Amino acid sequence: KAGVTQTPRYLIKTRGQQVTLSCSPISGHRSVSWYQQTPGQGLQFLFEYFSETQRNKGNFPGRFSGRQFSNSRSEMNVSTLELGDSALYLCASRRDRNTEAFFGQGTRLTVV
Amino acid sequence: AQSVTQLGSHVSVSEGALVLLRCNYSSSVPPYLFWYVQYPNQGLQLLLKYTTGATLVKGINGFEAEFKKSETSFHLTKPSAHMSDAAEYFCAVSDPPSGTYKYIFGTGTRLKVLA
């Protein structure tokens, strides 16, 4: 059974640009959540999608957005990148909202 | 709001020694509790989980954790450390019965195993 796939693994972007990260959940999983991991702030919840609807959003500015498609694949977008957006972005896949989460290997975003 | 405290950002043990990583949560009702491990440049791997039922939970790689409601704790243990256990460990909580589906993570504990 394939795990959670995140693409790309590494990204380097310039301040002011925008970026799109992709996540393919485990087959049959309907919930996808995104987390940001930084040395200073640790693991912070960005948002959760379930059945193509955003169910919950963390305390991040509106520059961070996401969506989920009918096949449960999800994308997150960050516009007008700032240096502080440099982080490891992790996608978590769950069969249902109350089951355990399985994480992808993450996308390492570096903003220069 | 729920929070998770992991005591000790760095823990060192000798190979073969007991591993004990501490996790305390703040909640008036028992939440769902998880331990994850992260190796360098990798995502999080689920070690074990507690939702309901038996309070002693066994996970992968010889790890186990005990849910103690009276102490609001969910400490992770392993009887004998192996070099391959060196990694960062995260405790997390969620509370689906109350509508809190997101995970709240502790700040992590980096485990070093000494030869």
XYZ file of N, CA, C and O in Angstrom, chain A residues 1 4 23-33 48-55 67-74 91-100 102:
160
model
N 0.843 -1.184 0.000
C 0.000 0.000 0.000
C 0.877 1.232 0.000
O 1.735 1.391 0.868
N 1.860 8.237 1.875
C 1.516 9.601 1.502
C 2.662 10.159 0.654
O 3.826 10.077 1.056
N 0.064 16.996 -2.424
C 0.003 15.848 -1.519
C -0.994 14.829 -2.062
O -2.160 15.160 -2.303
N -0.535 13.597 -2.216
C -1.425 12.488 -2.586
C -1.578 11.588 -1.375
O -0.596 10.978 -0.927
N -2.781 11.510 -0.817
C -2.973 10.719 0.402
C -2.992 9.224 0.092
O -3.002 8.816 -1.063
N -3.005 8.456 1.137
C -3.132 7.009 1.009
C -4.497 6.709 0.393
O -5.497 7.389 0.720
N -4.524 5.726 -0.477
C -5.766 5.373 -1.153
C -6.868 5.058 -0.128
O -6.649 4.293 0.823
N -8.022 5.676 -0.321
C -9.143 5.463 0.596
C -9.209 6.457 1.737
O -10.206 6.509 2.467
N -8.172 7.237 1.909
C -8.172 8.262 2.957
C -8.840 9.524 2.436
O -8.544 9.991 1.336
N -9.724 10.080 3.255
C -10.487 11.241 2.812
C -10.069 12.545 3.486
O -10.483 13.616 3.051
N -9.298 12.443 4.545
C -8.887 13.649 5.259
C -7.421 13.941 4.971
O -6.563 13.057 5.046
N -7.151 15.182 4.626
C -5.772 15.624 4.418
C -5.547 16.877 5.244
O -6.326 17.834 5.164
N -4.496 16.848 6.027
C -4.120 18.011 6.828
C -2.712 18.441 6.458
O -1.907 17.628 6.000
N -7.078 21.639 7.428
C -7.536 20.279 7.171
C -8.635 20.312 6.125
O -9.517 21.174 6.165
N -8.556 19.358 5.208
C -9.598 19.186 4.209
C -10.203 17.794 4.344
O -9.496 16.810 4.585
N -11.498 17.743 4.184
C -12.223 16.469 4.232
C -13.358 16.563 3.236
O -14.160 17.504 3.286
N -13.413 15.586 2.343
C -14.447 15.597 1.295
C -14.493 16.936 0.579
O -15.567 17.534 0.409
N -13.314 17.416 0.193
C -13.141 18.618 -0.630
C -13.504 19.911 0.082
O -13.549 20.972 -0.556
N -13.752 19.853 1.374
C -14.139 21.044 2.128
C -13.107 21.329 3.206
O -12.668 20.418 3.901
N -12.749 22.580 3.341
C -11.863 22.942 4.438
C -12.643 22.876 5.740
O -13.646 23.569 5.911
N -12.154 22.071 6.675
C -12.891 21.852 7.917
C -12.314 22.646 9.070
O -13.004 22.886 10.059
N -6.526 23.432 -1.117
C -7.738 22.854 -1.671
C -7.589 21.346 -1.739
O -6.482 20.812 -1.662
N -8.712 20.695 -1.883
C -8.709 19.243 -2.025
C -9.575 18.877 -3.211
O -10.654 19.441 -3.409
N -9.104 17.941 -3.970
C -9.810 17.521 -5.177
C -10.694 16.303 -4.893
O -10.609 15.696 -3.824
N -11.493 15.945 -5.873
C -12.450 14.845 -5.674
C -11.749 13.508 -5.425
O -12.340 12.594 -4.845
N -10.508 13.376 -5.865
C -9.770 12.127 -5.612
C -8.983 12.201 -4.301
O -8.123 11.373 -4.047
N -9.270 13.207 -3.486
C -8.668 13.447 -2.173
C -7.276 14.058 -2.224
O -6.742 14.445 -1.183
N -6.690 14.141 -3.389
C -5.396 14.812 -3.489
C -5.565 16.268 -3.060
O -6.627 16.863 -3.238
N -4.495 16.804 -2.481
C -4.585 18.162 -1.955
C -3.390 18.990 -2.404
O -2.305 18.450 -2.669
N 2.336 16.887 5.005
C 0.958 16.513 4.703
C 0.626 15.261 5.495
O 1.439 14.332 5.588
N -0.563 15.228 6.071
C -1.019 14.072 6.842
C -2.320 13.551 6.258
O -3.233 14.329 5.974
N -2.392 12.249 6.115
C -3.538 11.591 5.504
C -4.238 10.728 6.553
O -3.584 10.012 7.318
N -5.558 10.817 6.598
C -6.342 9.994 7.523
C -7.531 9.384 6.792
O -8.117 10.032 5.925
N -7.860 8.173 7.195
C -9.014 7.514 6.568
C -10.273 8.316 6.871
O -11.083 8.595 5.983
N -10.445 8.652 8.116
C -11.523 9.538 8.546
C -10.937 10.567 9.502
O -9.792 10.441 9.922
N -11.720 11.522 9.899
C -11.197 12.632 10.686
C -10.751 12.200 12.077
O -9.931 12.861 12.707
N -11.310 11.084 12.573
C -10.977 10.678 13.936
C -10.031 9.483 13.983
O -9.869 8.856 15.020
N -9.401 9.160 12.865
C -8.435 8.067 12.850
C -7.013 8.635 12.834
O -6.815 9.833 12.634
N -6.037 7.752 12.998
C -4.662 8.238 13.113
C -4.159 8.769 11.777
O -4.574 8.346 10.708
N -1.202 9.605 8.974
C 0.034 9.125 8.367
C 0.631 10.288 7.576
O -0.071 10.920 6.786
